[in-house]
Short mmCIF file of C-alpha atoms and ligand atoms in Angstrom, two decimals:
data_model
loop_
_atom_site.label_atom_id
_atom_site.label_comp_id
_atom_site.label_asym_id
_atom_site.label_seq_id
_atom_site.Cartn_x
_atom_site.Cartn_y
_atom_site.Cartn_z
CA UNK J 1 -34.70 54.07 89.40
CA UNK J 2 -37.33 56.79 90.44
CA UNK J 3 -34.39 59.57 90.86
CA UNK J 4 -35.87 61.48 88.50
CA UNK J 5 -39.34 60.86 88.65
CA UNK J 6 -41.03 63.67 89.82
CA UNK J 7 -38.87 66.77 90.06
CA UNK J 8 -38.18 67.63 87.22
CA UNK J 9 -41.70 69.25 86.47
CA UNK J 10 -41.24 71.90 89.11
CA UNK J 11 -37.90 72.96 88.77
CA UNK J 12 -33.99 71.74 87.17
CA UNK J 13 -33.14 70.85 91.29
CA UNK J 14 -32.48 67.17 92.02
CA UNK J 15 -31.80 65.97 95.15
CA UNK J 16 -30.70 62.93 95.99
CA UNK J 17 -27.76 61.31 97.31
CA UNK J 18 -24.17 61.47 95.85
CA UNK J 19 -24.05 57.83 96.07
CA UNK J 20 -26.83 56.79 94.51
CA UNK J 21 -26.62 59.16 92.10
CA UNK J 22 -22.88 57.90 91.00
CA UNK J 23 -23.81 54.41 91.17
CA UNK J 24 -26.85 55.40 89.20
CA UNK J 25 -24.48 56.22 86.45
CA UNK J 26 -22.14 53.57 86.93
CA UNK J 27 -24.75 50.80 86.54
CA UNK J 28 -26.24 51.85 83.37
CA UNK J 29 -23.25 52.66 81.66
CA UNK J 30 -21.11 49.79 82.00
CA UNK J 31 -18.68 49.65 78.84
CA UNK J 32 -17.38 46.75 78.26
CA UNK J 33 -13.76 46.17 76.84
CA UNK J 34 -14.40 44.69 73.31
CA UNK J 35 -12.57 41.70 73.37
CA UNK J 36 -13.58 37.34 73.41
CA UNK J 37 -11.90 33.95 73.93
CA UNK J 38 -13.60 31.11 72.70
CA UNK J 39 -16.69 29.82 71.73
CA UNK J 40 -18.50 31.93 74.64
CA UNK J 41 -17.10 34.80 72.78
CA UNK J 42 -19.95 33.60 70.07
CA UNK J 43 -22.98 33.66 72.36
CA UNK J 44 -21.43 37.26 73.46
CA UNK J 45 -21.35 38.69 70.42
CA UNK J 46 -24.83 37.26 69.63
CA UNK J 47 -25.96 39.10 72.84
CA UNK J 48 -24.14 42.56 71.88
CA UNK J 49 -26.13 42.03 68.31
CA UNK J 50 -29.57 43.47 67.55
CA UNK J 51 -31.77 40.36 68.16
CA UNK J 52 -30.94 40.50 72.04
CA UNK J 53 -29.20 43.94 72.01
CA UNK J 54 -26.82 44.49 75.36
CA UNK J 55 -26.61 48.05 74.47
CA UNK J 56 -30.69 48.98 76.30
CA UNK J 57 -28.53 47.78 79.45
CA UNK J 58 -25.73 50.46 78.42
CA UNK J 59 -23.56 47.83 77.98
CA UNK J 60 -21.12 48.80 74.60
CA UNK J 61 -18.07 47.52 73.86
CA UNK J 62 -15.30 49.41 74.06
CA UNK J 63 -11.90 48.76 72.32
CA UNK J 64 -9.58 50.18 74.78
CA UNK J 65 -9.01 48.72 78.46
CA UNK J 66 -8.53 52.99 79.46
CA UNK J 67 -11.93 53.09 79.02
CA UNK J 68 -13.38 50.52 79.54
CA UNK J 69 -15.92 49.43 83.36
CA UNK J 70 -16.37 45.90 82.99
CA UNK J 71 -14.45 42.94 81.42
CA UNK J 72 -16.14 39.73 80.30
CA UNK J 73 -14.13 36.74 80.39
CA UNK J 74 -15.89 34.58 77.72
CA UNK J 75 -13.99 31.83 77.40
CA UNK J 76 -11.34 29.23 77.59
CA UNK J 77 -8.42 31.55 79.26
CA UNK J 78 -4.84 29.66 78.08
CA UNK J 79 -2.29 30.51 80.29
CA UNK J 80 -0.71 32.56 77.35
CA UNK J 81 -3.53 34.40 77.31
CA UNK J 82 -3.78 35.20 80.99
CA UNK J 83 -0.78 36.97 81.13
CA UNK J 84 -2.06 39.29 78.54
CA UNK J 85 -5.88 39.49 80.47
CA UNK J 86 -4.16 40.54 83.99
CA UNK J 87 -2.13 43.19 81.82
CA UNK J 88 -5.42 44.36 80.26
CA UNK J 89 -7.30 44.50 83.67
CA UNK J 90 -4.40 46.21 85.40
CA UNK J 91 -4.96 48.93 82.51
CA UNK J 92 -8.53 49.74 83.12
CA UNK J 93 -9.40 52.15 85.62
CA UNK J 94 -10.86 52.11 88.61
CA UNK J 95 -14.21 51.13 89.74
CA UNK J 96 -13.56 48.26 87.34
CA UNK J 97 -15.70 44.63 87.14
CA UNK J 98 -14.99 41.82 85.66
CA UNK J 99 -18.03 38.92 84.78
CA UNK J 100 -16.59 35.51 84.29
CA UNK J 101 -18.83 33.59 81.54
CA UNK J 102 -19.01 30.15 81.03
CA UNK J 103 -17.05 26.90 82.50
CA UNK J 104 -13.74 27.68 81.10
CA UNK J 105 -13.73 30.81 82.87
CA UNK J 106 -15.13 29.93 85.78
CA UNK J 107 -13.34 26.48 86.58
CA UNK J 108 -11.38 25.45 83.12
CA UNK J 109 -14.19 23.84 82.00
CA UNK J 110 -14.09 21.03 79.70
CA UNK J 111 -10.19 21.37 80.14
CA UNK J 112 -10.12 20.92 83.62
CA UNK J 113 -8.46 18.12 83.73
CA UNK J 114 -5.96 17.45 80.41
CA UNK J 115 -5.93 21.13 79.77
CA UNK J 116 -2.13 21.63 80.04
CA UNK J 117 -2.38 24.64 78.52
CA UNK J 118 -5.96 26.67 80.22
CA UNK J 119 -5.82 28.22 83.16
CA UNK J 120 -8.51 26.36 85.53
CA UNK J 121 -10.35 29.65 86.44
CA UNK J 122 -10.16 33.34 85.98
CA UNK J 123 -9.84 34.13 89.50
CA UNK J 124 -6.86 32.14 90.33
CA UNK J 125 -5.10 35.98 88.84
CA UNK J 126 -7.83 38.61 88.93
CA UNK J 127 -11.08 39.40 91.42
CA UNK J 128 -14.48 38.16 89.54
CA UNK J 129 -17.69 39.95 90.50
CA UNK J 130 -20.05 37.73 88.69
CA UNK J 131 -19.60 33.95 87.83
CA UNK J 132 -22.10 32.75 85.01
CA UNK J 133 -22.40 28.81 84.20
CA UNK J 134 -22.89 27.45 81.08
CA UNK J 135 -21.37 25.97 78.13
CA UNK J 136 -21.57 28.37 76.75
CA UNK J 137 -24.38 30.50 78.84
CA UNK J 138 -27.38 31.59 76.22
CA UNK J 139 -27.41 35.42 76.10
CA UNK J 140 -29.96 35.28 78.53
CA UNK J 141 -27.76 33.99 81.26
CA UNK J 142 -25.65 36.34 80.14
CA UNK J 143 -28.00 39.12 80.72
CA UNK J 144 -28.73 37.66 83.59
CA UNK J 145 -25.01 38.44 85.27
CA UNK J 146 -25.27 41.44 84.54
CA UNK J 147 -28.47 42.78 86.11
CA UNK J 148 -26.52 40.58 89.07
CA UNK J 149 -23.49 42.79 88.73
CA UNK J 150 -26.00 46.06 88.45
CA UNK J 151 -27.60 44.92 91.57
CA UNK J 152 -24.33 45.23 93.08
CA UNK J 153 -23.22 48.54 92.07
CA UNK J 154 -26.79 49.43 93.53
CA UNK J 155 -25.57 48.34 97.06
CA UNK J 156 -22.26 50.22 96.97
CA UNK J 157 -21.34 53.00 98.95
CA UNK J 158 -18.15 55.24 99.36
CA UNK J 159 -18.37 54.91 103.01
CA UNK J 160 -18.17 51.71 104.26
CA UNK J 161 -15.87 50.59 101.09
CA UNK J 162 -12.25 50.51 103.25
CA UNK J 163 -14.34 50.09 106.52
CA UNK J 164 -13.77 47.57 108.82
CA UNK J 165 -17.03 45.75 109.90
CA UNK J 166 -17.60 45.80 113.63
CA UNK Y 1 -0.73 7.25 39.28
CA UNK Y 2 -1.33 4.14 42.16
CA UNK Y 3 0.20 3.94 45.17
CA UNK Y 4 2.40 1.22 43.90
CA UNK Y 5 3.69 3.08 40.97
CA UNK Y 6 4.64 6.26 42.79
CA UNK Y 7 6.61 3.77 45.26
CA UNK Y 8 8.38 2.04 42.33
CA UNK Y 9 9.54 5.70 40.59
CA UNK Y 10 10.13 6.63 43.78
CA UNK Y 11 12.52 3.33 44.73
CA UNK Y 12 13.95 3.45 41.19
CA UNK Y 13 15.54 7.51 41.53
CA UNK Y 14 16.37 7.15 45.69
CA UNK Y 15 16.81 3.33 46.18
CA UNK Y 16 17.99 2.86 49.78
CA UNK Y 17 15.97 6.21 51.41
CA UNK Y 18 12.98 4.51 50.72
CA UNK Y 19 12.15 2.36 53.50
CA UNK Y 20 8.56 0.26 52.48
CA UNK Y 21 5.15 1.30 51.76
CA UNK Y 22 2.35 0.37 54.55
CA UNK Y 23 -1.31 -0.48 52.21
CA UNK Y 24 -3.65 -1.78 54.74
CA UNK Y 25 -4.21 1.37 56.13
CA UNK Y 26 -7.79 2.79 56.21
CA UNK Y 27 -6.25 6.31 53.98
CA UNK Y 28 -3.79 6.34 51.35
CA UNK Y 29 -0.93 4.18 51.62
CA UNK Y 30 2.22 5.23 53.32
CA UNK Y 31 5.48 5.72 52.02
CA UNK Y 32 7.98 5.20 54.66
CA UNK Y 33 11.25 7.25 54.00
CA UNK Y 34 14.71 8.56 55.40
CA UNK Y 35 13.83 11.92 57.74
CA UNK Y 36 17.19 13.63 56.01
CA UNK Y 37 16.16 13.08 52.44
CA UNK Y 38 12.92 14.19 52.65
CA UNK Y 39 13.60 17.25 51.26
CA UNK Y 40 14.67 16.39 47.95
CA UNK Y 41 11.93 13.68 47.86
CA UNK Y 42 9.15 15.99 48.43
CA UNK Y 43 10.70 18.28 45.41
CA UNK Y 44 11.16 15.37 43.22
CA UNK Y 45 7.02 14.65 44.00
CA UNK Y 46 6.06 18.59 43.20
CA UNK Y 47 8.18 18.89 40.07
CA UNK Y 48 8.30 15.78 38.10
CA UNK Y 49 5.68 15.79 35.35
CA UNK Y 50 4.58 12.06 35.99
CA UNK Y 51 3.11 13.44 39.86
CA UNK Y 52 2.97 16.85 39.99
CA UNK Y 53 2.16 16.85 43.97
CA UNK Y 54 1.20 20.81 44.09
CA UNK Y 55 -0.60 20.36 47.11
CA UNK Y 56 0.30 19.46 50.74
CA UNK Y 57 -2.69 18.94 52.52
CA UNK Y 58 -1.65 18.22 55.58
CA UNK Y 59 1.81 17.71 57.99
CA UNK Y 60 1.34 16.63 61.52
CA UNK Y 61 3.65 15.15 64.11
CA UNK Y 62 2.87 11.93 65.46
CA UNK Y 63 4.37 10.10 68.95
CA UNK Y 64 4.73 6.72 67.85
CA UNK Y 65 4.27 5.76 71.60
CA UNK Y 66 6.87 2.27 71.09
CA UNK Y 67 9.74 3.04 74.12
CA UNK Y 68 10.13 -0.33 75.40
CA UNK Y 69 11.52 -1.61 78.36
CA UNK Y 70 14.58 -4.22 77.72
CA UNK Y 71 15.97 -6.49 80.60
CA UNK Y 72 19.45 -6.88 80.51
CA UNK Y 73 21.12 -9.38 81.33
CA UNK Y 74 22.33 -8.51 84.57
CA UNK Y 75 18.83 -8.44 85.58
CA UNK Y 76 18.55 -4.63 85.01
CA UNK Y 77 16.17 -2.94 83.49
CA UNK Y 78 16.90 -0.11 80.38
CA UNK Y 79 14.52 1.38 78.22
CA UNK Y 80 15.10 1.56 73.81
CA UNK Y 81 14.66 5.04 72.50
CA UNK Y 82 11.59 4.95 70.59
CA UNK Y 83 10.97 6.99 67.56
CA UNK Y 84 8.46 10.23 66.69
CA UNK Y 85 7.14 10.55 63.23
CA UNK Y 86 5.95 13.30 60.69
CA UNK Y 87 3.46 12.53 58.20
CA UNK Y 88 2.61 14.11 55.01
CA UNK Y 89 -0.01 14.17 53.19
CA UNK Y 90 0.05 15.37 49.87
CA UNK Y 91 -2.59 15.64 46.97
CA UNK Y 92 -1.81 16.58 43.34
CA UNK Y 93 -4.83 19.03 42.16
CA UNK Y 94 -3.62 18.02 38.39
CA UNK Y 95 -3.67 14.74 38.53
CA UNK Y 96 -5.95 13.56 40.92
CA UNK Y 97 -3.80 11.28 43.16
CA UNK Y 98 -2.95 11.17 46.63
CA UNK Y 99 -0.12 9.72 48.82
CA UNK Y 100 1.16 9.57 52.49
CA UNK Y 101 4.90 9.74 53.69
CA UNK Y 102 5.90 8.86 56.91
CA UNK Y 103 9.56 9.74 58.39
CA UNK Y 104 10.43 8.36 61.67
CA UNK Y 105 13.27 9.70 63.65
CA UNK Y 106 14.87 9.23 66.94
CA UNK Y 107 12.91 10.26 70.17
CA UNK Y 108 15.86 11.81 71.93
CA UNK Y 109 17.57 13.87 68.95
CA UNK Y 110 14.77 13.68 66.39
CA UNK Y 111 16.12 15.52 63.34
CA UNK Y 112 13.97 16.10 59.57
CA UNK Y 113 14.84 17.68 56.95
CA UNK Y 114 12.08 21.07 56.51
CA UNK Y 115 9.50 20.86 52.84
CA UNK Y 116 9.12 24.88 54.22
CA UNK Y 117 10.80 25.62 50.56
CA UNK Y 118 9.00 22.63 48.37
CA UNK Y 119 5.52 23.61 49.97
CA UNK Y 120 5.41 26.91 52.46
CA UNK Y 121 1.75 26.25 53.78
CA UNK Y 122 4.33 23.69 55.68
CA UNK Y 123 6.11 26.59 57.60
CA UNK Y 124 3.33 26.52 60.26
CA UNK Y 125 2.38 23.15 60.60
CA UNK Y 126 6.74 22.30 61.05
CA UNK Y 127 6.46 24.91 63.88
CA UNK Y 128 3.70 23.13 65.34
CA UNK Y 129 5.09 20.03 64.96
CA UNK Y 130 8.05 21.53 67.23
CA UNK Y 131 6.27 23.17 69.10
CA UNK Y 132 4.04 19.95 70.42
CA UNK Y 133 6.92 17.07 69.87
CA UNK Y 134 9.89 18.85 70.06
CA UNK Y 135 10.74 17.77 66.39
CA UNK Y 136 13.49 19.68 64.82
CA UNK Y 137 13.13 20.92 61.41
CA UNK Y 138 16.43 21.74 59.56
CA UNK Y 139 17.08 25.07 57.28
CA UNK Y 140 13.14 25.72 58.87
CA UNK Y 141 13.67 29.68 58.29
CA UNK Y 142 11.86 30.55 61.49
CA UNK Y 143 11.74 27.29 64.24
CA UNK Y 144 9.74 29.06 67.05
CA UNK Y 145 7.03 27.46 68.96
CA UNK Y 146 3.58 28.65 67.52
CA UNK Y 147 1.24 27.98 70.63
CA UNK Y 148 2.67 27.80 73.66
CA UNK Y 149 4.20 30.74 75.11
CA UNK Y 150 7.92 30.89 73.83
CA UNK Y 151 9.39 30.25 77.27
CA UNK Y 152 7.23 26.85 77.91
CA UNK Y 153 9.41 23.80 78.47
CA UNK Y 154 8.32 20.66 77.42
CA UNK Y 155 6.64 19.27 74.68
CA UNK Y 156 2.78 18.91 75.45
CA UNK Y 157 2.09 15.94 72.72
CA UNK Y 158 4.77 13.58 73.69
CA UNK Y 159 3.57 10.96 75.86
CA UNK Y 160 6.08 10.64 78.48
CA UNK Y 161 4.98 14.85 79.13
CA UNK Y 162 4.98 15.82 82.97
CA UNK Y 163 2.85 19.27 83.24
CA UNK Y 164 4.76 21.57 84.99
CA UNK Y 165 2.63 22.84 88.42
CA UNK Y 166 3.30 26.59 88.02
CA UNK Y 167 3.66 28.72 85.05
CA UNK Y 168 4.83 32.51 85.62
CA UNK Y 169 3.07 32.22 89.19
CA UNK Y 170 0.06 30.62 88.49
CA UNK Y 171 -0.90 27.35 89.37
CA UNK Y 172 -1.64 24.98 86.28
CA UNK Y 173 -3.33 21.44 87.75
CA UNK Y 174 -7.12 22.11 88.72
S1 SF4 E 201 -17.44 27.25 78.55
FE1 SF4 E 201 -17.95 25.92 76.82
S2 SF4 E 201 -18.72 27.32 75.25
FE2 SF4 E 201 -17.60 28.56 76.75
S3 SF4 E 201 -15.51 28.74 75.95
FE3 SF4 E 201 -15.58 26.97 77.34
S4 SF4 E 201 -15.97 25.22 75.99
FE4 SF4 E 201 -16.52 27.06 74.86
#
């Protein structure tokens, strides 16, 4: 980040700007809310695990939506289950992100067509920041969204969040 | 025991509720019986000392898929009801033997008795059985679907199923 670089040496003063400084801390905490659908859920938990370990990113799961910044969809969402995920999501607080991972959440995957029962893609009921494909993505890929979904917490700002663009 | 000789014991104590026994059939043979008398059937298979069936492996709906169109003779055309099945599969851990039953019951009020008290690792697969077919299970102690969400109408399995295009406000068909 370079925030911190230098100034500490001299004296406990920082200066820098609010926003980066809160989206500073937003990015490398995200906490996850501790929770999997399918067989994506798998390669998740294999990426939260020590061999790839999510937690250098700050990313820890969390078993309560109240605290909880980002929501990975990792898997097949039934339409049962979707009623219960928007619930979940409408709990979390605000700023809140949600990754979609793998097929079935992105499009319904290999159910897109018979699947009477899935839901053909997580943002037909709640916003998706990050879409990763795969079936089911390697934890790479999964790392990979979510450096994607830091970059974008990089970008935000408070100002220009309700602003119309000219 | 063979497959022949449980059908024989079996013919000899309930006669008429056994139907016929199906052989060339890649598993074990299938018993064919009456959907009402299952029941006591099943707990004349668990208890007698000659078959000791302790274990049911295995209950699953089936849609036999056989509604046929019938002209009349009027010229018009009508369609036969068609029948949904159960099939059980039971082994005996004792003995070392294995059968099938089938029951076949009407597609448009299909009734069976429940083997929920002769077997109760059947309590879930009944439910699911419902819950998929729309098969009815009587003196089931708790007939609920098990997958879909309770309010779903329709039976997903059955083959003349129409998916709905919302459910709760959210659009189903890709
Ligand atoms: S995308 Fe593939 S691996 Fe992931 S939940 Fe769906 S079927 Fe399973």
């Amino acid at each position: 980040m370079g925030l911190l670089d230098k100034e500490f040496n001299d004296s406990n003063i920082v200066i820098a700007k609010m926003e980066d400084v809160m989206n500073w801390a937003r990015l490398s905490s995200l906490w996850q809310l501790s929770f999997g659908l399918a067989c994506c859920a798998i390669e998740m938990m294999a990426a939260s695990a020590s061999n790839y370990d999510f937690d250098r990113f700050g990313v820890m799961p969390r078993p309560t939506p109240r605290q909880a910044d980002v929501i990975i969809i990792s898997g097949t969402v039934t339409l049962k289950m979707a009623t219960r995920i928007k619930r979940l999501y409408e709990q979390m607080p605000d700023p809140k992100y949600i990754i979609s991972m793998g097929s079935c959440a992105n499009t319904g995957g290999p159910y897109w067509e018979h699947g009477y029962h899935v839901l053909k893609g997580i943002d037909r009921i709640i916003p998706v920041d990050v879409y990763v494909p795969g079936c089911p993505p390697r934890p790479e890929a999964l790392f990979e969204g979510l450096l994607k979904l830091q970059e974008k917490i990089r970008t935000e700002t408070i100002r220009t969040k309700n602003k119309k663009t000219a | 025991m063979t497959a022949e000789e449980i059908f024989n014991l079996l013919k000899e104590k309930f006669g008429d509720s056994i139907l016929e026994m199906v052989t060339d059939v890649p598993t074990e043979p299938i018993i064919s019986v009456e959907p009402l008398k299952i029941n006591l059937i099943t707990q004349f298979l668990r208890d007698s000392d000659e078959l000791q069936f302790n274990s049911l492996m295995n209950l699953s709906g089936v849609d036999d898929n056989n509604v046929q169109k019938v002209k009349n003779e009027d010229g018009s055309f009508s369609s036969t009801d068609g029948t949904l099945s159960v099939y059980y599969h039971l082994d005996s851990l004792e003995l070392k033997h294995k059968i099938t039953l089938k029951v076949s019951t009407n597609r448009n009020n299909p009734e069976v008795e429940s083997v929920t008290d002769i077997w109760h690792s059947a309590n879930w697969h009944e439910r699911e059985a419902f819950d998929m077919f729309g098969i009815k299970f009587n003196n089931h102690p708790d007939l609920t679907r098990i997958l879909m969400p309770y309010d779903w109408k329709g039976f997903p399995l059955r083959k003349d199923y129409e998916n709905p295009e919302f459910y709760e406000g959210m659009k189903i068909p890709y």
